[in-house]
Amino acid sequence: MDNFVLLGAGTWLVLQILALVLMRGAWRRTAWVSAAMMGLAAIVAALGALAGSNLAPIWVVFALPVCLAWIVMLWIILGITRLITR
């Protein structure tokens, strides 16, 4: 299970960085949604950990699949629109 979480986190991070570097305009703004969601989850997890909660990182674990699905769908939709507009 831990390997899947790490693989998902690595995949999300690579796709997120590529999206923010390569996409322009509205596509880039849409890619920022995923980064903002993960950033908020990380902040909540950090604040929870500082408060002594041992379940604080669960927010990152819950946000990761949503953010990964978001960025994968964004890349798929971008690819489809580029194929259609050619």
Short mmCIF file of N, CA and C in Angstrom, two decimals:
data_model
loop_
_atom_site.label_atom_id
_atom_site.label_comp_id
_atom_site.label_asym_id
_atom_site.label_seq_id
_atom_site.Cartn_x
_atom_site.Cartn_y
_atom_site.Cartn_z
N MET A 1 0.82 -1.20 0.00
CA MET A 1 0.00 0.00 0.00
C MET A 1 0.86 1.26 0.00
N ASP A 2 1.92 1.23 0.79
CA ASP A 2 2.81 2.40 0.85
C ASP A 2 3.46 2.68 -0.50
N ASN A 3 3.77 1.61 -1.24
CA ASN A 3 4.39 1.79 -2.55
C ASN A 3 3.45 2.50 -3.52
N PHE A 4 2.16 2.18 -3.44
CA PHE A 4 1.19 2.83 -4.32
C PHE A 4 1.04 4.31 -3.98
N VAL A 5 1.08 4.63 -2.70
CA VAL A 5 0.98 6.03 -2.30
C VAL A 5 2.21 6.80 -2.79
N LEU A 6 3.37 6.22 -2.63
CA LEU A 6 4.59 6.88 -3.09
C LEU A 6 4.62 7.01 -4.61
N LEU A 7 4.18 5.97 -5.31
CA LEU A 7 4.11 6.03 -6.77
C LEU A 7 3.11 7.10 -7.22
N GLY A 8 1.96 7.16 -6.55
CA GLY A 8 0.97 8.18 -6.88
C GLY A 8 1.48 9.58 -6.60
N ALA A 9 2.18 9.74 -5.49
CA ALA A 9 2.73 11.06 -5.15
C ALA A 9 3.79 11.49 -6.16
N GLY A 10 4.64 10.57 -6.54
CA GLY A 10 5.67 10.89 -7.54
C GLY A 10 5.07 11.21 -8.89
N THR A 11 4.07 10.44 -9.29
CA THR A 11 3.40 10.68 -10.56
C THR A 11 2.71 12.04 -10.55
N TRP A 12 1.99 12.33 -9.46
CA TRP A 12 1.32 13.62 -9.36
C TRP A 12 2.32 14.76 -9.42
N LEU A 13 3.42 14.63 -8.71
CA LEU A 13 4.42 15.70 -8.67
C LEU A 13 5.01 15.96 -10.05
N VAL A 14 5.35 14.90 -10.78
CA VAL A 14 5.92 15.06 -12.12
C VAL A 14 4.90 15.70 -13.07
N LEU A 15 3.67 15.18 -13.07
CA LEU A 15 2.63 15.73 -13.95
C LEU A 15 2.29 17.17 -13.58
N GLN A 16 2.30 17.46 -12.29
CA GLN A 16 1.99 18.82 -11.84
C GLN A 16 3.06 19.81 -12.28
N ILE A 17 4.30 19.45 -12.10
CA ILE A 17 5.39 20.34 -12.51
C ILE A 17 5.38 20.54 -14.02
N LEU A 18 5.19 19.46 -14.77
CA LEU A 18 5.12 19.59 -16.23
C LEU A 18 3.95 20.48 -16.65
N ALA A 19 2.81 20.33 -15.98
CA ALA A 19 1.65 21.15 -16.33
C ALA A 19 1.93 22.62 -16.08
N LEU A 20 2.54 22.93 -14.95
CA LEU A 20 2.80 24.33 -14.64
C LEU A 20 3.88 24.94 -15.53
N VAL A 21 4.77 24.11 -16.04
CA VAL A 21 5.83 24.62 -16.91
C VAL A 21 5.37 24.71 -18.36
N LEU A 22 4.66 23.71 -18.84
CA LEU A 22 4.34 23.62 -20.27
C LEU A 22 3.01 24.24 -20.67
N MET A 23 2.04 24.28 -19.76
CA MET A 23 0.72 24.79 -20.13
C MET A 23 0.69 26.31 -20.04
N ARG A 24 -0.22 26.91 -20.80
CA ARG A 24 -0.37 28.36 -20.84
C ARG A 24 -1.84 28.74 -20.63
N GLY A 25 -2.07 29.96 -20.20
CA GLY A 25 -3.42 30.51 -20.11
C GLY A 25 -4.32 29.78 -19.13
N ALA A 26 -5.54 29.50 -19.60
CA ALA A 26 -6.54 28.85 -18.75
C ALA A 26 -6.11 27.45 -18.34
N TRP A 27 -5.33 26.79 -19.18
CA TRP A 27 -4.86 25.45 -18.82
C TRP A 27 -3.97 25.51 -17.59
N ARG A 28 -3.09 26.50 -17.54
CA ARG A 28 -2.20 26.63 -16.39
C ARG A 28 -2.99 27.00 -15.13
N ARG A 29 -3.96 27.89 -15.28
CA ARG A 29 -4.79 28.26 -14.12
C ARG A 29 -5.54 27.04 -13.59
N THR A 30 -6.00 26.19 -14.48
CA THR A 30 -6.68 24.97 -14.07
C THR A 30 -5.71 24.00 -13.39
N ALA A 31 -4.48 23.96 -13.85
CA ALA A 31 -3.48 23.10 -13.21
C ALA A 31 -3.15 23.59 -11.80
N TRP A 32 -3.25 24.89 -11.57
CA TRP A 32 -2.99 25.42 -10.24
C TRP A 32 -4.00 24.94 -9.21
N VAL A 33 -5.20 24.54 -9.64
CA VAL A 33 -6.22 24.04 -8.71
C VAL A 33 -5.70 22.82 -7.97
N SER A 34 -5.11 21.90 -8.69
CA SER A 34 -4.55 20.69 -8.08
C SER A 34 -3.43 21.03 -7.11
N ALA A 35 -2.56 21.95 -7.49
CA ALA A 35 -1.46 22.35 -6.61
C ALA A 35 -1.99 23.03 -5.36
N ALA A 36 -3.01 23.86 -5.51
CA ALA A 36 -3.58 24.56 -4.36
C ALA A 36 -4.25 23.58 -3.40
N MET A 37 -4.98 22.60 -3.94
CA MET A 37 -5.62 21.60 -3.08
C MET A 37 -4.59 20.82 -2.28
N MET A 38 -3.51 20.41 -2.92
CA MET A 38 -2.48 19.66 -2.21
C MET A 38 -1.75 20.55 -1.22
N GLY A 39 -1.55 21.80 -1.58
CA GLY A 39 -0.92 22.73 -0.66
C GLY A 39 -1.75 22.94 0.60
N LEU A 40 -3.06 23.10 0.42
CA LEU A 40 -3.95 23.25 1.58
C LEU A 40 -3.95 21.99 2.44
N ALA A 41 -3.96 20.83 1.80
CA ALA A 41 -3.92 19.58 2.56
C ALA A 41 -2.62 19.46 3.34
N ALA A 42 -1.52 19.89 2.75
CA ALA A 42 -0.23 19.84 3.44
C ALA A 42 -0.20 20.82 4.62
N ILE A 43 -0.80 21.99 4.45
CA ILE A 43 -0.86 22.96 5.55
C ILE A 43 -1.70 22.42 6.70
N VAL A 44 -2.86 21.85 6.39
CA VAL A 44 -3.71 21.28 7.43
C VAL A 44 -2.99 20.13 8.13
N ALA A 45 -2.29 19.31 7.37
CA ALA A 45 -1.54 18.20 7.96
C ALA A 45 -0.43 18.71 8.86
N ALA A 46 0.26 19.75 8.43
CA ALA A 46 1.35 20.31 9.25
C ALA A 46 0.81 20.92 10.54
N LEU A 47 -0.29 21.65 10.43
CA LEU A 47 -0.89 22.24 11.64
C LEU A 47 -1.39 21.16 12.59
N GLY A 48 -1.97 20.11 12.03
CA GLY A 48 -2.42 19.00 12.87
C GLY A 48 -1.27 18.28 13.54
N ALA A 49 -0.18 18.11 12.82
CA ALA A 49 0.99 17.45 13.40
C ALA A 49 1.60 18.32 14.50
N LEU A 50 1.61 19.63 14.30
CA LEU A 50 2.12 20.53 15.34
C LEU A 50 1.23 20.50 16.59
N ALA A 51 -0.06 20.24 16.39
CA ALA A 51 -0.98 20.15 17.52
C ALA A 51 -0.90 18.78 18.20
N GLY A 52 -0.14 17.87 17.64
CA GLY A 52 0.05 16.57 18.27
C GLY A 52 -0.83 15.45 17.74
N SER A 53 -1.51 15.69 16.64
CA SER A 53 -2.37 14.66 16.07
C SER A 53 -1.55 13.66 15.27
N ASN A 54 -1.79 12.38 15.53
CA ASN A 54 -1.08 11.37 14.76
C ASN A 54 -1.83 11.03 13.46
N LEU A 55 -3.03 11.54 13.29
CA LEU A 55 -3.80 11.32 12.07
C LEU A 55 -3.73 12.51 11.11
N ALA A 56 -2.91 13.47 11.41
CA ALA A 56 -2.83 14.68 10.58
C ALA A 56 -2.46 14.39 9.13
N PRO A 57 -1.53 13.49 8.82
CA PRO A 57 -1.17 13.26 7.41
C PRO A 57 -2.28 12.62 6.57
N ILE A 58 -3.36 12.21 7.20
CA ILE A 58 -4.45 11.57 6.46
C ILE A 58 -5.04 12.53 5.43
N TRP A 59 -4.95 13.85 5.69
CA TRP A 59 -5.47 14.83 4.73
C TRP A 59 -4.70 14.78 3.42
N VAL A 60 -3.40 14.57 3.51
CA VAL A 60 -2.59 14.46 2.29
C VAL A 60 -2.93 13.17 1.56
N VAL A 61 -3.13 12.10 2.32
CA VAL A 61 -3.47 10.80 1.71
C VAL A 61 -4.83 10.88 1.02
N PHE A 62 -5.77 11.59 1.62
CA PHE A 62 -7.09 11.75 0.99
C PHE A 62 -7.04 12.68 -0.22
N ALA A 63 -6.21 13.70 -0.18
CA ALA A 63 -6.15 14.68 -1.28
C ALA A 63 -5.38 14.15 -2.48
N LEU A 64 -4.44 13.24 -2.24
CA LEU A 64 -3.58 12.77 -3.33
C LEU A 64 -4.34 12.13 -4.49
N PRO A 65 -5.26 11.18 -4.27
CA PRO A 65 -5.97 10.60 -5.42
C PRO A 65 -6.82 11.61 -6.17
N VAL A 66 -7.42 12.55 -5.44
CA VAL A 66 -8.24 13.57 -6.09
C VAL A 66 -7.37 14.46 -6.97
N CYS A 67 -6.24 14.89 -6.44
CA CYS A 67 -5.33 15.76 -7.20
C CYS A 67 -4.72 15.01 -8.39
N LEU A 68 -4.39 13.75 -8.19
CA LEU A 68 -3.83 12.95 -9.29
C LEU A 68 -4.86 12.77 -10.39
N ALA A 69 -6.11 12.46 -10.02
CA ALA A 69 -7.16 12.32 -11.03
C ALA A 69 -7.39 13.64 -11.76
N TRP A 70 -7.36 14.74 -11.03
CA TRP A 70 -7.56 16.06 -11.63
C TRP A 70 -6.50 16.36 -12.68
N ILE A 71 -5.24 16.14 -12.35
CA ILE A 71 -4.16 16.50 -13.27
C ILE A 71 -4.10 15.54 -14.45
N VAL A 72 -4.42 14.26 -14.23
CA VAL A 72 -4.45 13.30 -15.34
C VAL A 72 -5.58 13.66 -16.30
N MET A 73 -6.77 13.98 -15.76
CA MET A 73 -7.88 14.37 -16.63
C MET A 73 -7.56 15.66 -17.39
N LEU A 74 -6.87 16.57 -16.74
CA LEU A 74 -6.48 17.82 -17.41
C LEU A 74 -5.58 17.53 -18.60
N TRP A 75 -4.59 16.66 -18.42
CA TRP A 75 -3.70 16.30 -19.53
C TRP A 75 -4.46 15.58 -20.64
N ILE A 76 -5.39 14.71 -20.28
CA ILE A 76 -6.18 13.99 -21.30
C ILE A 76 -7.04 14.97 -22.09
N ILE A 77 -7.73 15.87 -21.40
CA ILE A 77 -8.59 16.84 -22.08
C ILE A 77 -7.76 17.77 -22.95
N LEU A 78 -6.60 18.19 -22.47
CA LEU A 78 -5.71 19.03 -23.29
C LEU A 78 -5.28 18.29 -24.55
N GLY A 79 -4.93 17.02 -24.42
CA GLY A 79 -4.53 16.23 -25.58
C GLY A 79 -5.66 16.09 -26.59
N ILE A 80 -6.86 15.84 -26.10
CA ILE A 80 -8.02 15.70 -26.99
C ILE A 80 -8.30 17.02 -27.72
N THR A 81 -8.26 18.13 -27.00
CA THR A 81 -8.53 19.41 -27.66
C THR A 81 -7.45 19.77 -28.68
N ARG A 82 -6.22 19.40 -28.40
CA ARG A 82 -5.16 19.66 -29.39
C ARG A 82 -5.34 18.80 -30.63
N LEU A 83 -5.81 17.56 -30.45
CA LEU A 83 -6.08 16.70 -31.61
C LEU A 83 -7.24 17.23 -32.44
N ILE A 84 -8.26 17.72 -31.78
CA ILE A 84 -9.45 18.20 -32.49
C ILE A 84 -9.15 19.49 -33.24
N THR A 85 -8.36 20.37 -32.65
CA THR A 85 -8.11 21.68 -33.27
C THR A 85 -7.04 21.65 -34.35
N ARG A 86 -6.44 20.54 -34.59
CA ARG A 86 -5.42 20.46 -35.65
C ARG A 86 -6.02 20.50 -37.00
#
